[in-house]
Short mmCIF file of C-alpha atoms in Angstrom, two decimals:
data_model
loop_
_atom_site.label_atom_id
_atom_site.label_comp_id
_atom_site.label_asym_id
_atom_site.label_seq_id
_atom_site.Cartn_x
_atom_site.Cartn_y
_atom_site.Cartn_z
CA MET A 16 -0.05 0.18 0.17
CA LYS A 17 1.36 3.46 -0.60
CA LYS A 18 2.21 5.83 1.68
CA ASN A 19 -0.40 8.45 0.77
CA GLU A 20 -3.16 5.65 0.88
CA ILE A 21 -3.21 5.13 4.66
CA PRO A 22 -5.58 7.70 6.28
CA ASP A 23 -3.82 10.25 8.22
CA ILE A 24 -5.55 9.93 11.17
CA ILE A 25 -4.19 6.19 11.55
CA VAL A 26 -0.52 7.62 10.82
CA SER A 27 -1.20 10.40 13.85
CA ARG A 28 -1.89 7.12 16.08
CA LEU A 29 1.11 5.57 15.42
CA PRO A 30 3.39 7.74 17.63
CA VAL A 31 1.18 7.37 20.29
CA TYR A 32 1.65 3.40 20.13
CA LEU A 33 5.40 3.74 19.70
CA ARG A 34 5.66 5.78 22.66
CA ALA A 35 3.22 3.75 25.21
CA LEU A 36 5.29 0.31 23.80
CA ARG A 37 8.83 2.18 24.54
CA ARG A 38 7.41 2.62 27.95
CA MET A 39 6.68 -0.93 28.55
CA GLN A 40 9.79 -1.67 27.03
CA SER A 41 11.45 0.61 29.60
CA GLN A 42 9.91 -1.02 32.37
CA ASN A 43 11.23 -4.34 30.95
CA GLN A 44 7.53 -5.87 30.15
CA GLN A 45 7.91 -7.99 26.65
CA THR A 46 4.56 -8.55 25.57
CA THR A 47 1.40 -6.85 25.54
CA SER A 48 -2.37 -6.95 23.78
CA SER A 49 -4.11 -4.87 22.04
CA GLN A 50 -6.55 -4.23 25.43
CA GLU A 51 -3.37 -3.76 27.55
CA LEU A 52 -2.17 -1.00 24.76
CA GLY A 53 -5.76 0.40 24.41
CA GLU A 54 -6.31 1.44 28.13
CA GLN A 55 -2.72 3.11 28.14
CA VAL A 56 -3.44 4.93 25.37
CA GLY A 57 -7.32 5.49 25.71
CA ILE A 58 -8.01 3.72 22.21
CA SER A 59 -10.19 0.81 21.53
CA ALA A 60 -8.14 -2.25 21.24
CA ALA A 61 -10.50 -2.91 18.06
CA GLN A 62 -9.30 0.54 16.57
CA ILE A 63 -5.33 -0.52 17.40
CA ARG A 64 -5.73 -3.67 15.82
CA LYS A 65 -7.35 -2.02 12.65
CA ASP A 66 -4.85 0.80 12.86
CA LEU A 67 -1.68 -1.80 12.89
CA SER A 68 -3.16 -4.36 10.22
CA GLN A 69 -2.50 -1.55 7.37
CA PHE A 70 0.97 -2.35 7.79
CA GLY A 71 1.02 -5.74 8.33
CA GLU A 72 0.28 -9.07 10.82
CA PHE A 73 2.31 -8.13 14.08
CA GLY A 74 0.52 -10.27 16.64
CA LYS A 75 -0.76 -13.41 17.27
CA GLN A 76 -4.08 -14.38 18.29
CA GLY A 77 -3.99 -15.76 22.01
CA THR A 78 -0.31 -14.78 22.40
CA GLY A 79 -0.51 -11.01 21.52
CA TYR A 80 2.33 -8.46 20.36
CA ASN A 81 5.63 -9.52 20.78
CA ILE A 82 7.31 -5.62 22.28
CA ALA A 83 10.25 -5.32 21.09
CA PHE A 84 9.17 -6.30 17.40
CA LEU A 85 6.50 -3.91 17.19
CA VAL A 86 8.32 -0.95 18.64
CA SER A 87 11.02 -1.60 15.62
CA LYS A 88 8.24 -2.31 13.11
CA LEU A 89 6.78 0.91 14.26
CA ARG A 90 10.11 2.76 14.63
CA GLU A 91 10.24 1.53 10.87
CA ILE A 92 7.02 2.68 9.39
CA LEU A 93 7.67 6.41 10.82
CA GLN A 94 11.27 6.24 9.51
CA VAL A 95 12.53 7.28 13.55
CA GLU A 96 15.09 4.16 13.58
CA ARG A 97 17.23 6.74 12.06
CA VAL A 98 18.04 10.05 13.59
CA TRP A 99 16.69 13.24 11.76
CA ASP A 100 18.50 16.49 12.43
CA VAL A 101 16.16 19.41 12.87
CA VAL A 102 16.92 23.43 12.35
CA LEU A 103 15.33 25.65 15.34
CA VAL A 104 14.41 28.88 14.25
CA GLY A 105 13.47 31.77 16.85
CA MET A 106 15.15 31.17 20.01
CA GLY A 107 12.75 33.29 22.59
CA ASP A 108 11.63 31.30 25.76
CA MET A 109 10.32 28.24 23.61
CA GLY A 110 12.85 28.03 21.66
CA HIS A 111 15.41 28.09 24.24
CA ALA A 112 13.34 25.11 25.96
CA LEU A 113 13.49 23.48 22.69
CA ALA A 114 17.03 23.87 22.48
CA ARG A 115 17.61 21.79 25.95
CA TYR A 116 14.54 19.52 26.05
CA GLN A 117 16.07 15.96 26.46
CA GLY A 118 12.97 14.03 24.89
CA PHE A 119 14.38 13.95 21.16
CA SER A 120 17.08 11.94 21.36
CA ASP A 121 15.59 8.66 21.67
CA ARG A 122 12.87 9.49 19.41
CA GLY A 123 14.50 9.72 16.28
CA PHE A 124 15.25 13.35 16.20
CA ARG A 125 18.64 15.71 17.02
CA VAL A 126 18.36 19.54 17.21
CA ALA A 127 21.35 20.41 14.79
CA MET A 128 21.07 24.30 14.41
CA VAL A 129 19.51 26.91 16.08
CA PHE A 130 18.65 30.39 14.03
CA ASP A 131 17.45 33.99 15.65
CA ASN A 132 17.53 37.34 13.90
CA ASP A 133 18.42 39.17 16.80
CA PRO A 134 21.71 40.36 16.72
CA THR A 135 21.52 40.66 20.57
CA LYS A 136 21.41 36.78 20.35
CA VAL A 137 23.10 35.67 17.82
CA GLY A 138 26.15 34.31 18.63
CA GLU A 139 25.02 33.50 22.28
CA GLN A 140 25.57 30.16 23.70
CA VAL A 141 22.51 28.26 24.31
CA GLY A 142 22.91 24.42 25.76
CA ASN A 143 25.25 22.94 23.10
CA PHE A 144 24.44 25.22 20.39
CA VAL A 145 25.49 29.09 19.48
CA ILE A 146 22.76 30.76 17.71
CA ARG A 147 23.11 31.68 14.21
CA ASP A 148 22.05 34.45 12.03
CA THR A 149 19.03 33.51 10.27
CA ASN A 150 20.67 35.41 7.12
CA GLU A 151 22.72 32.33 7.12
CA MET A 152 20.07 29.48 7.58
CA ARG A 153 19.32 29.08 3.72
CA LYS A 154 22.64 28.09 2.77
CA ALA A 155 23.55 26.22 6.23
CA ILE A 156 19.76 23.91 5.21
CA GLN A 157 21.03 23.15 1.66
CA GLU A 158 24.38 22.44 2.90
CA SER A 159 23.59 19.80 5.13
CA GLY A 160 20.44 18.83 3.56
CA ILE A 161 17.98 19.09 6.36
CA LYS A 162 14.41 18.06 5.81
CA VAL A 163 12.73 18.72 9.15
CA ALA A 164 12.52 22.45 11.43
CA MET A 165 10.63 23.85 14.55
CA VAL A 166 9.26 27.54 14.24
CA CYS A 167 9.55 29.08 16.92
CA VAL A 168 9.19 32.84 16.13
CA PRO A 169 6.29 35.58 16.51
CA ALA A 170 3.28 35.17 14.35
CA ALA A 171 4.13 38.31 12.23
CA VAL A 172 7.43 36.73 11.05
CA ALA A 173 6.36 33.05 11.05
CA GLN A 174 5.38 33.03 7.49
CA THR A 175 8.55 34.36 6.25
CA VAL A 176 10.52 32.07 7.70
CA THR A 177 8.59 28.94 6.93
CA THR A 178 8.76 30.35 3.13
CA GLN A 179 12.41 30.31 3.63
CA LEU A 180 12.57 27.27 5.18
CA VAL A 181 10.71 25.76 2.14
CA GLU A 182 12.90 27.13 -0.42
CA ALA A 183 15.98 25.84 1.53
CA GLY A 184 14.47 22.49 1.42
CA VAL A 185 12.41 21.84 4.65
CA LYS A 186 9.64 19.49 4.26
CA ALA A 187 8.20 18.96 7.66
CA ILE A 188 7.50 22.07 9.93
CA LEU A 189 6.61 21.82 13.79
CA ASN A 190 4.77 25.34 14.19
CA TYR A 191 4.78 27.04 17.73
CA ALA A 192 3.81 30.19 16.38
CA PRO A 193 0.41 30.94 16.45
CA ILE A 194 -0.60 31.31 12.75
CA SER A 195 -2.02 28.90 10.47
CA LEU A 196 1.09 28.52 7.30
CA ASN A 197 1.14 28.07 3.66
CA VAL A 198 2.87 25.81 2.36
CA PRO A 199 3.05 23.78 -1.03
CA ASN A 200 2.31 20.48 -1.62
CA GLY A 201 4.75 18.00 -0.51
CA VAL A 202 5.71 19.78 3.05
CA ARG A 203 4.13 18.97 5.93
CA VAL A 204 3.08 21.15 9.21
CA GLN A 205 2.29 19.93 12.74
CA TYR A 206 0.85 22.81 15.10
CA LEU A 207 1.71 23.48 18.74
CA ASP A 208 -0.52 26.24 19.76
CA PRO A 209 -1.24 25.82 23.44
CA SER A 210 -4.17 28.48 23.28
CA ILE A 211 -5.59 26.32 20.39
CA GLY A 212 -5.35 23.21 23.08
CA LEU A 213 -6.77 24.80 25.72
CA GLN A 214 -10.03 26.01 23.69
CA ARG A 215 -10.65 22.80 22.06
CA MET A 216 -11.41 22.03 25.61
CA THR A 217 -13.00 24.84 27.08
CA TYR A 218 -15.48 24.46 24.72
CA TYR A 219 -16.98 21.27 26.94
CA LEU A 220 -16.21 23.05 30.32
CA GLU A 221 -19.72 23.75 32.73
CA MET B 13 -28.00 20.52 19.39
CA LYS B 14 -26.11 19.33 22.33
CA LYS B 15 -22.20 19.93 23.04
CA ASN B 16 -21.68 16.13 22.82
CA GLU B 17 -23.55 15.83 19.78
CA ILE B 18 -21.30 18.22 17.64
CA PRO B 19 -18.06 15.69 16.23
CA ASP B 20 -15.01 16.69 18.23
CA ILE B 21 -12.99 16.70 15.11
CA ILE B 22 -15.47 20.34 14.15
CA VAL B 23 -14.99 21.51 17.50
CA SER B 24 -10.91 21.25 17.28
CA ARG B 25 -11.21 23.31 14.00
CA LEU B 26 -13.00 26.65 15.59
CA PRO B 27 -10.29 27.59 17.28
CA VAL B 28 -8.18 27.77 13.99
CA TYR B 29 -11.11 29.70 12.69
CA LEU B 30 -11.21 32.03 15.55
CA ARG B 31 -7.35 32.12 15.74
CA ALA B 32 -7.35 33.44 11.45
CA LEU B 33 -10.54 35.41 12.13
CA ARG B 34 -8.42 37.56 15.11
CA ARG B 35 -5.69 37.84 12.80
CA MET B 36 -7.72 39.67 10.32
CA GLN B 37 -9.30 41.73 12.54
CA SER B 38 -5.99 43.07 13.70
CA GLN B 39 -5.45 43.92 10.41
CA ASN B 40 -8.51 45.95 10.07
CA GLN B 41 -10.33 43.69 7.76
CA GLN B 42 -14.26 43.86 8.50
CA THR B 43 -15.78 40.86 6.14
CA THR B 44 -14.24 37.52 4.98
CA SER B 45 -15.57 34.77 2.71
CA SER B 46 -15.48 30.87 3.72
CA GLN B 47 -13.10 31.03 0.69
CA GLU B 48 -10.42 33.30 1.74
CA LEU B 49 -10.69 31.63 5.44
CA GLY B 50 -10.06 28.22 4.13
CA GLU B 51 -7.02 29.60 2.01
CA GLN B 52 -5.61 31.29 5.40
CA VAL B 53 -6.00 27.84 7.24
CA GLY B 54 -5.70 25.16 5.01
CA ILE B 55 -9.22 23.86 5.14
CA SER B 56 -11.83 23.82 2.31
CA ALA B 57 -14.33 26.38 1.96
CA ALA B 58 -17.12 23.86 1.96
CA GLN B 59 -15.80 22.39 5.10
CA ILE B 60 -15.73 25.84 6.79
CA ARG B 61 -19.62 26.56 6.00
CA LYS B 62 -20.40 22.88 6.97
CA ASP B 63 -18.61 23.46 10.51
CA LEU B 64 -19.88 26.75 11.16
CA SER B 65 -23.90 25.48 10.07
CA GLN B 66 -23.69 23.43 13.06
CA PHE B 67 -23.59 26.20 15.36
CA GLY B 68 -26.36 28.56 13.47
CA GLU B 69 -26.37 30.67 10.43
CA PHE B 70 -23.33 33.45 10.33
CA GLY B 71 -23.09 34.32 7.11
CA LYS B 72 -24.92 35.56 4.24
CA GLN B 73 -24.65 34.38 0.67
CA GLY B 74 -22.96 36.96 -1.41
CA THR B 75 -21.80 39.41 1.61
CA GLY B 76 -19.93 36.81 3.29
CA TYR B 77 -19.04 37.10 7.20
CA ASN B 78 -19.08 40.10 9.19
CA ILE B 79 -15.83 39.20 11.12
CA ALA B 80 -16.74 40.77 14.55
CA PHE B 81 -19.84 39.23 14.59
CA LEU B 82 -18.19 35.73 13.64
CA VAL B 83 -15.39 36.52 16.17
CA SER B 84 -17.86 37.26 18.98
CA LYS B 85 -19.98 33.97 18.33
CA LEU B 86 -16.74 31.45 17.60
CA ARG B 87 -15.33 33.16 21.45
CA GLU B 88 -18.95 32.46 22.38
CA ILE B 89 -19.20 28.62 21.36
CA LEU B 90 -15.67 28.24 22.79
CA GLN B 91 -16.27 29.98 25.97
CA VAL B 92 -13.33 32.30 25.68
CA GLU B 93 -15.39 35.35 26.06
CA ARG B 94 -14.49 35.04 29.54
CA VAL B 95 -10.75 34.64 31.19
CA TRP B 96 -10.00 31.13 32.45
CA ASP B 97 -7.00 30.65 35.28
CA VAL B 98 -4.99 28.09 34.40
CA VAL B 99 -2.61 26.35 36.80
CA LEU B 100 0.77 25.07 35.76
CA VAL B 101 2.45 22.43 36.94
CA GLY B 102 6.62 21.75 36.50
CA MET B 103 8.98 24.77 36.10
CA GLY B 104 11.34 22.89 34.16
CA ASP B 105 12.47 24.44 30.47
CA MET B 106 8.89 24.19 29.19
CA GLY B 107 7.23 25.45 31.83
CA HIS B 108 9.17 28.39 32.47
CA ALA B 109 8.78 29.48 28.95
CA LEU B 110 4.78 29.15 29.41
CA ALA B 111 4.53 31.00 32.62
CA ARG B 112 6.14 33.58 30.55
CA TYR B 113 4.40 33.22 27.44
CA GLN B 114 2.39 36.30 25.83
CA GLY B 115 0.04 34.47 23.37
CA PHE B 116 -2.75 33.28 26.40
CA SER B 117 -3.99 36.79 27.49
CA ASP B 118 -6.11 37.92 24.93
CA ARG B 119 -7.23 34.23 23.89
CA GLY B 120 -9.50 33.45 26.82
CA PHE B 121 -6.39 32.11 29.63
CA ARG B 122 -4.28 33.46 32.15
CA VAL B 123 -1.47 31.59 34.09
CA ALA B 124 -2.90 31.72 37.92
CA MET B 125 -0.58 29.81 39.48
CA VAL B 126 2.75 27.63 39.16
CA PHE B 127 3.99 24.26 40.72
CA ASP B 128 6.80 22.35 41.34
CA ASN B 129 7.79 19.77 43.89
CA ASP B 130 11.59 20.81 43.85
CA PRO B 131 12.50 22.23 46.85
CA THR B 132 15.18 24.15 45.22
CA LYS B 133 12.88 25.98 43.17
CA VAL B 134 9.80 26.80 45.00
CA GLY B 135 9.85 30.25 46.20
CA GLU B 136 11.71 31.09 43.00
CA GLN B 137 10.38 34.02 41.03
CA VAL B 138 9.43 33.43 37.36
CA GLY B 139 7.78 36.25 35.70
CA ASN B 140 5.08 37.21 37.60
CA PHE B 141 4.67 34.33 39.55
CA VAL B 142 6.12 32.37 42.92
CA ILE B 143 6.64 29.00 42.35
CA ARG B 144 4.80 27.10 44.70
CA ASP B 145 5.05 23.94 46.38
CA THR B 146 3.25 20.74 44.72
CA ASN B 147 2.03 19.72 48.47
CA GLU B 148 -0.48 23.42 48.47
CA MET B 149 -1.64 22.29 45.14
CA ARG B 150 -4.57 20.29 46.01
CA LYS B 151 -5.92 23.31 48.24
CA ALA B 152 -4.96 25.91 46.13
CA ILE B 153 -7.02 24.33 43.32
CA GLN B 154 -10.16 23.56 45.26
CA GLU B 155 -10.17 27.28 46.89
CA SER B 156 -9.84 29.10 43.58
CA GLY B 157 -12.18 26.68 41.67
CA ILE B 158 -9.49 26.33 38.90
CA LYS B 159 -10.76 24.07 36.26
CA VAL B 160 -7.80 24.23 33.64
CA ALA B 161 -4.26 22.94 34.18
CA MET B 162 -1.19 22.73 32.00
CA VAL B 163 1.10 19.56 32.96
CA CYS B 164 4.84 20.26 32.19
CA VAL B 165 6.37 17.49 34.54
CA PRO B 166 8.54 14.54 33.63
CA ALA B 167 6.56 11.77 32.66
CA ALA B 168 7.47 9.28 35.52
CA VAL B 169 5.40 11.59 37.48
CA ALA B 170 2.83 13.11 34.75
CA GLN B 171 -0.01 10.21 35.73
CA THR B 172 0.26 10.99 39.98
CA VAL B 173 0.12 15.12 39.10
CA THR B 174 -2.85 14.50 37.01
CA THR B 175 -4.59 12.37 39.47
CA GLN B 176 -4.24 15.11 42.02
CA LEU B 177 -5.16 17.89 39.42
CA VAL B 178 -8.57 15.80 38.60
CA GLU B 179 -9.25 15.07 42.24
CA ALA B 180 -8.85 18.67 43.11
CA GLY B 181 -11.38 19.60 40.13
CA VAL B 182 -9.48 20.06 37.32
CA LYS B 183 -11.73 19.36 33.91
CA ALA B 184 -8.98 19.87 31.23
CA ILE B 185 -5.58 19.35 31.13
CA LEU B 186 -3.13 20.31 28.30
CA ASN B 187 -0.41 17.67 29.12
CA TYR B 188 3.52 18.61 27.72
CA ALA B 189 4.78 15.28 29.12
CA PRO B 190 5.32 12.66 26.93
CA ILE B 191 2.99 9.97 28.31
CA SER B 192 -0.96 8.97 27.57
CA LEU B 193 -2.58 10.25 30.78
CA ASN B 194 -6.07 8.16 32.00
CA VAL B 195 -8.57 10.36 33.22
CA PRO B 196 -12.19 9.94 34.14
CA ASN B 197 -15.01 10.71 32.14
CA GLY B 198 -15.80 14.13 31.91
CA VAL B 199 -12.12 15.28 31.69
CA ARG B 200 -10.40 16.32 28.59
CA VAL B 201 -6.08 15.99 27.55
CA GLN B 202 -4.98 17.61 24.74
CA TYR B 203 -1.11 16.10 24.22
CA LEU B 204 1.97 18.88 22.81
CA ASP B 205 4.52 16.31 22.53
CA PRO B 206 6.99 17.59 19.90
CA SER B 207 8.36 14.64 19.04
CA ILE B 208 4.70 12.74 18.13
CA GLY B 209 4.22 15.79 16.01
CA LEU B 210 7.80 15.27 14.18
CA GLN B 211 6.90 11.36 13.86
CA ARG B 212 3.73 12.12 12.42
CA MET B 213 5.45 13.70 9.66
CA THR B 214 8.74 11.89 8.79
CA TYR B 215 6.33 9.11 8.27
CA TYR B 216 5.97 10.85 4.27
CA LEU B 217 9.54 12.02 4.07
CA GLU B 218 11.24 10.39 1.34
#
């Protein structure tokens, strides 16, 4: 089956399954069931079995899933058995937090370069990085072949930065700026705007 | 129509429409169309009209939407015409960034209290806040009636903190910890794990 024939909603659940399985693994658990996994992630066992069946036959009736095997398969499907270099743009509070974030290393990502357009920040050391000028960004991305970026700039400049990233070859953008980004076909954006997350929930509050 | 009869996928798009409309408003635009709004948020005009029609009749054939009116209606539907106090737990890098985040104030939220369990952090000033001990959290939430929380603690303690928040009366949790949380019916969680966002995209990379 071709990549784009799998509904994106299914793809979106695979990282959640992987995260839960890795956690079981870290607790030395060897096997699991769709029931147990479902309880941990809040998704029905039937849905999990249906999602995974899109990609192959990973479990056995009665004995369940071998966790190490399923982890390995999911990492392969999501292409995170390798490590992706990530460029980080915008070194405000959120950019600083992401530059120091410890949660990328064993999940397929590594912040490789950090940029800002503020001359007072350029040259500053943040964790293992020296903040570089966004003027150098396009060339640096092209030379390194980086495909993944995180955008933490103010809303007013987020589209301009995004266009520069796309022109430099970036294909996947995690956007923290509170604005919808326009990107060409073949480029993907995921949004992490905390106010959007909160507003989705206040709808239901009494 | 009752709240829970509207599909959550529709509710999830309303904050995105609101954000784009607020942006148009900030640029002194008075009216818009489902076409224009759709281009800005990357959703079809037909989908937008269908989503909005679940809640009433907000536009006129030919003249489109009055932005101020639609903003006001969406804020009312999402219940963000008021300001929700938010409790923030876990004052690592991400917690610090959120405590200082300027993007909540005009979108219906206000960080009201910040907590950490680290004695070396308790008492520290962060922005306008003094970090308080999580031992005091339950009582403080109950007394204030806060319903919304952001969890920025390590994965290993996120479920414990969540259970405490829920027992204290919290009904909506924005979770930055890289773990799925178990909550009772009537409590909602939204997840902002950057690695999950990235892994959803690497699936498609070539």
